[in-house]
Short mmCIF file of C-alpha atoms in Angstrom, two decimals:
data_model
loop_
_atom_site.label_atom_id
_atom_site.label_comp_id
_atom_site.label_asym_id
_atom_site.label_seq_id
_atom_site.Cartn_x
_atom_site.Cartn_y
_atom_site.Cartn_z
CA MET A 17 -20.09 -39.82 -28.23
CA ILE A 18 -17.49 -37.18 -27.58
CA HIS A 19 -18.13 -35.53 -24.06
CA PRO A 20 -16.86 -31.66 -23.92
CA THR A 21 -15.97 -32.54 -20.02
CA ASP A 22 -13.01 -29.94 -20.42
CA GLU A 23 -15.79 -27.21 -21.20
CA LEU A 24 -18.41 -27.67 -18.54
CA THR A 25 -16.20 -25.40 -16.22
CA ALA A 26 -16.15 -22.56 -18.43
CA LEU A 27 -19.86 -23.37 -19.32
CA LEU A 28 -20.18 -22.70 -15.52
CA ASP A 29 -18.35 -19.69 -15.55
CA ASP A 30 -19.95 -18.20 -18.64
CA ALA A 31 -16.88 -17.82 -20.38
CA LEU A 32 -17.56 -19.83 -23.73
CA PRO A 33 -18.43 -18.53 -27.07
CA ALA A 34 -22.24 -18.30 -27.47
CA ALA A 35 -22.31 -21.00 -30.08
CA GLN A 36 -19.89 -23.29 -28.28
CA ALA A 37 -22.22 -22.64 -25.20
CA GLU A 38 -24.97 -23.79 -27.04
CA ALA A 39 -23.60 -26.98 -28.35
CA VAL A 40 -22.30 -27.85 -24.57
CA ARG A 41 -25.92 -27.26 -23.30
CA ALA A 42 -27.15 -29.41 -25.99
CA HIS A 43 -24.93 -32.27 -25.11
CA LEU A 44 -25.55 -32.08 -21.55
CA ALA A 45 -29.48 -32.29 -22.22
CA ALA A 46 -28.71 -35.78 -23.68
CA CYS A 47 -25.99 -37.08 -21.36
CA PRO A 48 -26.90 -38.23 -17.75
CA ALA A 49 -22.84 -38.63 -17.18
CA CYS A 50 -21.98 -34.85 -18.19
CA ARG A 51 -24.80 -33.78 -16.38
CA ALA A 52 -23.68 -35.77 -13.07
CA GLU A 53 -19.92 -34.34 -13.69
CA GLN A 54 -21.21 -30.66 -14.18
CA ALA A 55 -23.21 -30.97 -11.00
CA ARG A 56 -20.08 -32.38 -9.26
CA LEU A 57 -18.22 -29.40 -10.41
CA GLN A 58 -21.05 -26.57 -9.87
CA GLY A 59 -21.04 -28.04 -6.26
CA ALA A 60 -17.22 -27.54 -5.75
CA VAL A 61 -17.48 -24.17 -6.83
CA ALA A 62 -20.55 -23.34 -4.45
CA LEU A 63 -18.50 -24.86 -1.59
CA LEU A 64 -15.63 -22.33 -2.57
CA SER A 65 -18.12 -19.53 -2.46
CA ALA A 66 -19.58 -20.48 1.03
CA LEU A 67 -15.95 -20.05 2.45
CA PRO A 68 -16.13 -17.28 5.07
CA PRO A 69 -14.64 -13.87 3.63
CA ALA A 70 -11.30 -12.86 4.10
CA PRO A 71 -10.46 -10.68 6.87
CA GLU A 72 -10.57 -7.32 6.47
CA PRO A 73 -7.21 -5.21 6.77
CA SER A 74 -5.88 -4.23 10.20
CA PRO A 75 -6.63 -0.80 11.48
CA PHE A 76 -2.87 0.02 11.15
CA PHE A 77 -2.64 -1.36 7.75
CA GLY A 78 -2.88 2.32 6.46
CA ALA A 79 -0.45 4.10 8.96
CA ARG A 80 2.20 1.12 8.33
CA LEU A 81 1.79 1.29 4.61
CA GLU A 82 2.31 5.18 5.30
CA ALA A 83 5.64 4.64 7.36
CA ARG A 84 6.80 2.29 4.57
CA LEU A 85 6.26 4.69 2.06
CA ARG A 86 8.06 7.69 3.63
CA ALA A 87 10.88 5.37 4.19
CA GLU A 88 10.80 4.56 0.16
CA ALA A 89 10.34 8.31 -0.65
CA ALA A 90 13.58 9.14 1.44
CA ALA A 91 15.58 6.03 -0.05
CA PRO A 92 17.66 6.74 -3.16
CA ARG A 93 15.67 5.75 -6.51
CA GLY A 94 16.70 3.02 -8.88
CA LEU A 95 19.80 0.60 -9.20
CA ARG A 96 22.36 3.56 -10.04
CA ALA A 97 21.21 5.69 -7.12
CA ARG A 98 21.26 2.54 -4.95
CA LEU A 99 24.74 2.05 -5.88
CA ALA A 100 25.71 5.41 -5.26
CA ALA A 101 24.40 5.17 -1.67
CA TRP A 102 26.27 1.84 -1.41
CA ARG A 103 29.55 3.37 -2.83
CA TRP A 104 30.53 4.91 0.75
CA GLN A 105 30.07 1.49 2.30
CA VAL A 106 31.35 -0.89 0.01
CA VAL A 107 33.39 1.05 -2.78
CA LEU A 108 35.56 3.27 -0.71
CA PRO A 109 36.73 0.63 1.68
CA LEU A 110 37.17 -1.71 -1.29
CA ALA A 111 39.23 1.40 -3.18
CA GLY A 112 41.17 1.59 0.27
CA ALA A 113 42.31 -1.97 0.43
CA VAL A 114 43.38 -1.81 -3.30
CA ALA A 115 45.38 1.32 -2.45
CA ALA A 116 46.92 -0.56 0.09
CA ALA A 117 47.93 -3.31 -1.84
CA GLY A 118 49.42 -0.95 -4.25
CA VAL A 119 51.39 0.72 -1.45
CA ALA A 120 52.61 -2.63 -0.19
CA LEU A 121 53.45 -3.74 -3.85
CA ALA A 122 55.45 -0.40 -4.34
CA VAL A 123 57.36 -0.84 -1.36
CA GLY A 124 58.37 -4.34 -1.87
CA LEU A 125 59.61 -3.54 -5.59
CA HIS A 126 61.66 -0.62 -4.52
CA HIS A 127 63.35 -2.19 -1.19
CA PRO A 128 66.69 -1.68 -1.77
CA ARG A 129 68.47 -4.62 0.27
CA ASN A 130 67.31 -7.36 -1.95
CA PRO A 131 65.99 -6.18 -5.48
CA GLU A 132 66.96 -9.92 -6.84
CA ASP A 133 64.49 -11.68 -4.56
CA GLY A 134 61.65 -10.84 -6.50
CA LEU A 135 58.25 -9.76 -5.90
CA PHE A 136 57.21 -12.80 -3.66
CA ALA A 137 60.01 -12.02 -1.24
CA ALA A 138 59.58 -8.69 -1.21
CA ASN A 139 55.90 -8.94 -0.09
CA LEU A 140 56.74 -11.47 2.54
CA GLU A 141 58.90 -8.84 4.20
CA LEU A 142 56.21 -6.29 3.69
CA LEU A 143 54.20 -8.50 5.30
CA GLU A 144 56.49 -8.68 8.10
CA ASP A 145 56.51 -4.91 8.39
CA TYR A 146 52.99 -4.75 8.19
CA ASP A 147 52.87 -7.46 11.43
CA THR A 148 55.04 -4.82 13.23
CA ALA A 149 53.08 -2.00 12.29
CA SER A 150 49.66 -3.84 13.46
CA ALA A 151 51.36 -4.92 16.87
CA VAL A 152 52.14 -1.23 17.34
CA GLY A 153 48.55 -0.44 16.51
CA VAL A 154 49.32 1.01 13.24
CA ASP A 155 46.88 0.37 10.38
CA GLU A 156 47.04 3.04 7.86
CA PRO A 157 48.79 2.29 4.53
CA GLU A 158 51.06 5.40 4.59
CA ASP A 159 51.81 4.49 8.48
CA VAL A 160 52.80 0.90 7.15
CA LEU A 161 55.28 2.65 4.75
CA VAL A 162 56.85 4.61 7.34
CA VAL A 163 57.30 1.75 9.71
CA ALA A 164 58.91 -0.17 6.64
CA GLN A 165 61.35 2.99 6.15
CA LEU A 166 62.25 3.06 9.63
CA ASP A 167 62.90 -0.67 9.80
CA ARG A 168 64.97 -0.68 6.70
CA LEU A 169 67.00 2.35 8.05
CA GLU A 170 67.91 0.48 11.27
CA ARG A 171 69.07 -2.43 9.55
CA ARG A 172 71.41 -0.50 7.48
CA GLU A 173 72.53 1.24 10.66
CA GLY A 174 73.28 -2.12 12.27
CA ARG A 175 70.64 -2.01 14.80
CA PRO A 176 68.75 -5.18 15.80
CA MET B 5 -11.78 -0.92 -22.52
CA GLY B 6 -13.48 1.76 -20.96
CA PRO B 7 -11.32 4.73 -19.22
CA ASP B 8 -9.84 3.21 -16.05
CA PRO B 9 -9.72 5.92 -13.32
CA ASP B 10 -7.34 3.96 -11.56
CA ALA B 11 -5.07 4.21 -14.47
CA ALA B 12 -5.53 7.90 -14.43
CA LEU B 13 -4.70 7.73 -10.72
CA MET B 14 -1.66 6.08 -11.34
CA LEU B 15 -0.42 8.54 -13.97
CA ALA B 16 -1.46 11.49 -11.49
CA PHE B 17 1.16 9.65 -9.22
CA GLN B 18 3.51 9.61 -12.03
CA ARG B 19 3.51 13.40 -12.14
CA GLY B 20 3.96 13.88 -8.46
CA ASP B 21 0.62 13.57 -7.00
CA ASP B 22 1.03 11.30 -3.93
CA GLY B 23 -2.74 12.09 -3.01
CA ALA B 24 -3.23 9.84 -6.09
CA PHE B 25 -1.22 7.06 -4.56
CA ARG B 26 -3.28 7.08 -1.42
CA SER B 27 -6.46 7.13 -3.34
CA LEU B 28 -5.27 4.02 -5.13
CA TYR B 29 -4.18 2.09 -2.00
CA GLU B 30 -7.46 3.17 -0.15
CA ARG B 31 -9.40 1.54 -2.97
CA HIS B 32 -7.68 -1.48 -3.26
CA ALA B 33 -5.77 -2.33 -0.06
CA ARG B 34 -9.12 -4.56 0.99
CA ALA B 35 -8.90 -6.57 -2.28
CA MET B 36 -5.11 -7.12 -2.02
CA VAL B 37 -5.21 -8.40 1.56
CA ALA B 38 -8.35 -10.85 0.64
CA PHE B 39 -6.31 -12.10 -2.56
CA CYS B 40 -3.16 -12.50 -0.50
CA HIS B 41 -5.39 -14.21 2.18
CA HIS B 42 -7.18 -16.56 -0.22
CA PHE B 43 -3.68 -17.48 -2.16
CA LEU B 44 -1.70 -18.25 1.14
CA ARG B 45 -4.43 -18.85 3.64
CA ASP B 46 -2.07 -16.89 6.05
CA ALA B 47 -4.03 -13.80 7.54
CA ALA B 48 -0.79 -11.84 9.10
CA ARG B 49 1.47 -12.99 6.18
CA ALA B 50 -1.38 -11.59 3.87
CA GLU B 51 -1.31 -8.33 5.10
CA GLU B 52 2.32 -7.96 5.06
CA LEU B 53 2.39 -8.86 1.26
CA ALA B 54 -0.61 -6.86 0.53
CA GLN B 55 1.82 -3.90 1.64
CA ASP B 56 4.54 -5.38 -0.30
CA VAL B 57 2.30 -5.12 -3.15
CA PHE B 58 1.79 -1.16 -2.78
CA VAL B 59 5.40 -0.56 -1.97
CA ASN B 60 6.33 -2.30 -5.19
CA VAL B 61 4.13 -0.04 -7.02
CA TYR B 62 5.20 3.03 -5.62
CA ARG B 63 8.83 1.88 -6.44
CA ALA B 64 7.98 1.00 -10.06
CA ARG B 65 6.01 4.22 -10.49
CA ASP B 66 8.33 5.67 -13.47
CA ARG B 67 7.90 2.08 -15.27
CA TYR B 68 4.06 1.91 -15.02
CA GLN B 69 2.19 2.15 -18.56
CA PRO B 70 -1.31 2.12 -18.86
CA SER B 71 -1.67 -0.55 -21.49
CA ALA B 72 -3.83 -3.09 -19.17
CA ARG B 73 -6.59 -2.15 -16.53
CA PHE B 74 -4.59 -0.97 -13.31
CA LYS B 75 -6.40 -3.82 -11.43
CA THR B 76 -4.91 -6.42 -13.57
CA PHE B 77 -1.44 -4.68 -13.05
CA LEU B 78 -1.93 -4.88 -9.22
CA TYR B 79 -3.23 -8.49 -9.31
CA ARG B 80 -0.13 -9.51 -11.33
CA VAL B 81 2.39 -7.85 -8.73
CA ALA B 82 0.29 -9.44 -5.86
CA SER B 83 0.44 -12.70 -7.86
CA ASN B 84 3.97 -12.72 -8.02
CA LEU B 85 4.72 -12.09 -4.46
CA CYS B 86 2.30 -14.60 -3.31
CA LEU B 87 4.08 -17.17 -5.82
CA ASN B 88 7.52 -16.05 -4.64
CA GLU B 89 6.19 -16.43 -1.00
CA LEU B 90 5.02 -20.10 -1.78
CA ARG B 91 8.50 -21.03 -2.99
CA ARG B 92 10.07 -19.72 0.21
CA PRO B 93 12.02 -22.63 1.96
CA GLU B 94 10.54 -22.35 5.03
CA ARG B 95 7.00 -22.19 3.91
CA ALA B 96 7.21 -24.94 1.47
CA ALA B 97 8.41 -27.38 4.22
CA ARG B 98 5.14 -26.21 5.99
CA PRO B 99 2.90 -29.52 6.43
CA ALA B 100 -0.41 -28.93 4.93
CA PRO B 101 -3.34 -29.01 7.57
CA ALA B 102 -4.53 -32.29 8.86
CA PRO B 103 -8.12 -33.59 7.09
CA GLU B 104 -11.12 -33.37 9.59
CA ASP B 105 -12.93 -36.99 10.70
CA ALA B 106 -16.49 -36.15 9.82
CA PRO B 107 -16.89 -33.49 7.00
CA PRO B 108 -20.30 -32.31 6.77
CA ALA B 109 -22.51 -32.30 3.62
CA LEU B 110 -23.13 -29.38 1.83
CA ASP B 111 -26.86 -28.72 2.86
CA GLN B 112 -25.48 -28.73 6.47
CA LEU B 113 -22.85 -25.89 5.58
CA ALA B 114 -25.71 -23.96 3.92
CA SER B 115 -27.57 -23.52 7.08
CA PRO B 116 -26.18 -20.33 8.86
CA GLY B 117 -26.00 -19.79 12.59
CA PRO B 118 -23.82 -19.83 15.66
CA ASP B 119 -24.22 -23.07 16.03
CA PRO B 120 -20.70 -24.71 17.39
CA GLU B 121 -21.21 -27.55 14.91
CA ASP B 122 -21.69 -24.99 11.60
CA VAL B 123 -18.55 -23.25 12.84
CA ALA B 124 -16.80 -26.40 12.95
CA ARG B 125 -17.91 -27.61 9.88
CA GLY B 126 -16.97 -24.18 8.33
CA ARG B 127 -13.33 -24.80 9.70
CA ALA B 128 -13.16 -28.15 8.36
CA LEU B 129 -14.34 -26.82 4.88
CA GLU B 130 -11.26 -23.99 4.89
CA ARG B 131 -8.79 -26.69 6.13
CA ALA B 132 -9.88 -28.80 3.11
CA VAL B 133 -9.60 -25.83 0.75
CA GLU B 134 -6.31 -24.96 2.36
CA ARG B 135 -5.19 -28.58 1.73
CA MET B 136 -6.56 -28.72 -2.05
CA LEU B 137 -4.64 -25.67 -2.65
CA ALA B 138 -1.50 -26.54 -1.10
CA GLY B 139 -1.68 -29.67 -3.60
CA LEU B 140 -2.38 -27.55 -6.73
CA PRO B 141 0.31 -26.51 -9.03
CA GLU B 142 1.34 -22.62 -8.61
CA LYS B 143 -0.35 -21.73 -12.00
CA GLN B 144 -3.50 -23.72 -11.30
CA ARG B 145 -3.55 -22.18 -7.76
CA ALA B 146 -3.26 -18.59 -9.10
CA ALA B 147 -5.76 -18.91 -11.64
CA LEU B 148 -8.32 -20.83 -9.32
CA VAL B 149 -7.74 -17.87 -6.55
CA LEU B 150 -8.25 -15.17 -9.07
CA CYS B 151 -11.39 -16.68 -10.77
CA ARG B 152 -13.32 -18.18 -7.77
CA PHE B 153 -12.40 -15.83 -4.78
CA GLU B 154 -11.55 -12.47 -6.55
CA GLY B 155 -14.19 -12.89 -9.33
CA LEU B 156 -11.76 -12.07 -12.57
CA SER B 157 -12.75 -12.83 -16.02
CA TYR B 158 -10.75 -15.72 -17.86
CA GLU B 159 -9.25 -12.47 -20.03
CA GLU B 160 -8.15 -10.68 -17.08
CA ILE B 161 -6.56 -13.88 -15.35
CA ALA B 162 -4.80 -14.54 -18.85
CA GLN B 163 -3.35 -11.13 -18.33
CA VAL B 164 -2.32 -11.34 -14.79
CA LEU B 165 -0.63 -14.62 -15.15
CA ASP B 166 0.70 -13.49 -18.76
CA ALA B 167 -0.99 -16.73 -20.36
CA THR B 168 -3.50 -17.29 -23.36
CA VAL B 169 -7.38 -17.27 -22.46
CA PRO B 170 -7.52 -21.23 -23.58
CA ALA B 171 -4.41 -21.84 -21.06
CA VAL B 172 -6.37 -19.95 -18.61
CA LYS B 173 -9.53 -22.01 -19.39
CA SER B 174 -7.52 -25.13 -18.84
CA LEU B 175 -5.90 -24.19 -15.83
CA ILE B 176 -9.30 -23.18 -14.33
CA HIS B 177 -10.72 -26.53 -15.15
CA ARG B 178 -8.26 -28.81 -14.09
CA ALA B 179 -8.18 -26.77 -10.43
CA THR B 180 -12.02 -26.88 -10.45
CA VAL B 181 -11.69 -30.78 -11.09
CA ALA B 182 -9.08 -30.92 -8.15
CA ALA B 183 -11.35 -28.97 -6.04
CA ALA B 184 -14.62 -31.18 -6.63
CA ALA B 185 -12.49 -34.11 -6.02
CA ALA B 186 -10.79 -32.91 -2.65
CA LEU B 187 -14.13 -31.25 -1.65
CA ALA B 188 -16.58 -34.37 -2.40
CA PRO B 189 -17.03 -35.71 1.40
CA PHE B 190 -18.50 -32.07 1.83
CA GLN B 191 -20.70 -32.33 -1.19
CA SER B 192 -24.68 -33.57 -0.74
CA PRO B 193 -25.21 -36.83 -2.87
CA ALA B 194 -25.44 -36.14 -6.71
CA PRO B 195 -28.94 -36.81 -8.14
CA GLU B 196 -27.18 -38.94 -10.92
CA GLU B 197 -24.29 -40.75 -11.43
CA ALA B 198 -20.84 -39.58 -11.82
CA LEU B 199 -18.96 -39.71 -15.57
CA SER B 200 -17.73 -42.99 -16.04
#
């Protein structure tokens, strides 16, 4: 005898096609073991139904949700819009940093005193200039360039 | 499938009718809080997640298509949020509630009343269900909650979980078998011998 144990829950839930349900019922009428198993499953279903109901939404549910929806409505929609919003926080500072690096590279490459030293040495020198600039509270790329030029002029003129 | 008034409301919301969205959450807020509570057994977090459900629907309004009933769509969003919640490391690390010492029989549970013993038995059953749910695989847990607590049909659950109806039938059967084993101490003695 093949016991239709996998169908017993679906039978309880009235989720079997009519012909299959009839076949399982016929089996149950002749099989005490399957009837016991079905009673066990039915008992579990009854216990789950006996649980207290879920709590009601709090009185502030609607007000809180409305507040969140107002914030959503005010926020930019979609990935493109969100990226556009982030541009001012992320992209522009990043672009500024890239521009500063470009200025630094240009100053290094066009430094007249030691053109043969190559890129690395030039950048090291620029870093020293940048340290100087930082020490006097100058942090804009343009200001760094000015400091670098002044420093070079001073050295040409033999100043310490 | 007959006309779905909720889908009509959602389409009205897509066209800019904010009042339609308000009607939707007023109709379904209680069901979503209940579902999240049944899924997580955590009243405070359930309410937050129910709000997340509506915020997500609000955000996704442009992508909504009335290919399924709105209720199914809502439960799908809620199920995904609850499953994500279960996967959070701090929740996964949370221990299951300790078992009670003396679980009562089913016929004792059925008697209503303010008797403190009844209240204690009810709590013991809740804790046993919570432990049982915590031990189920995610899909079984979702299918059991949708079936036993929310009353969805196997077909609706299949749509919510993006599964076939036979797969849902199997999930619910295995979860119900697990529930029967976990809640056996609460059951009255069976009149016939169990299947050997």
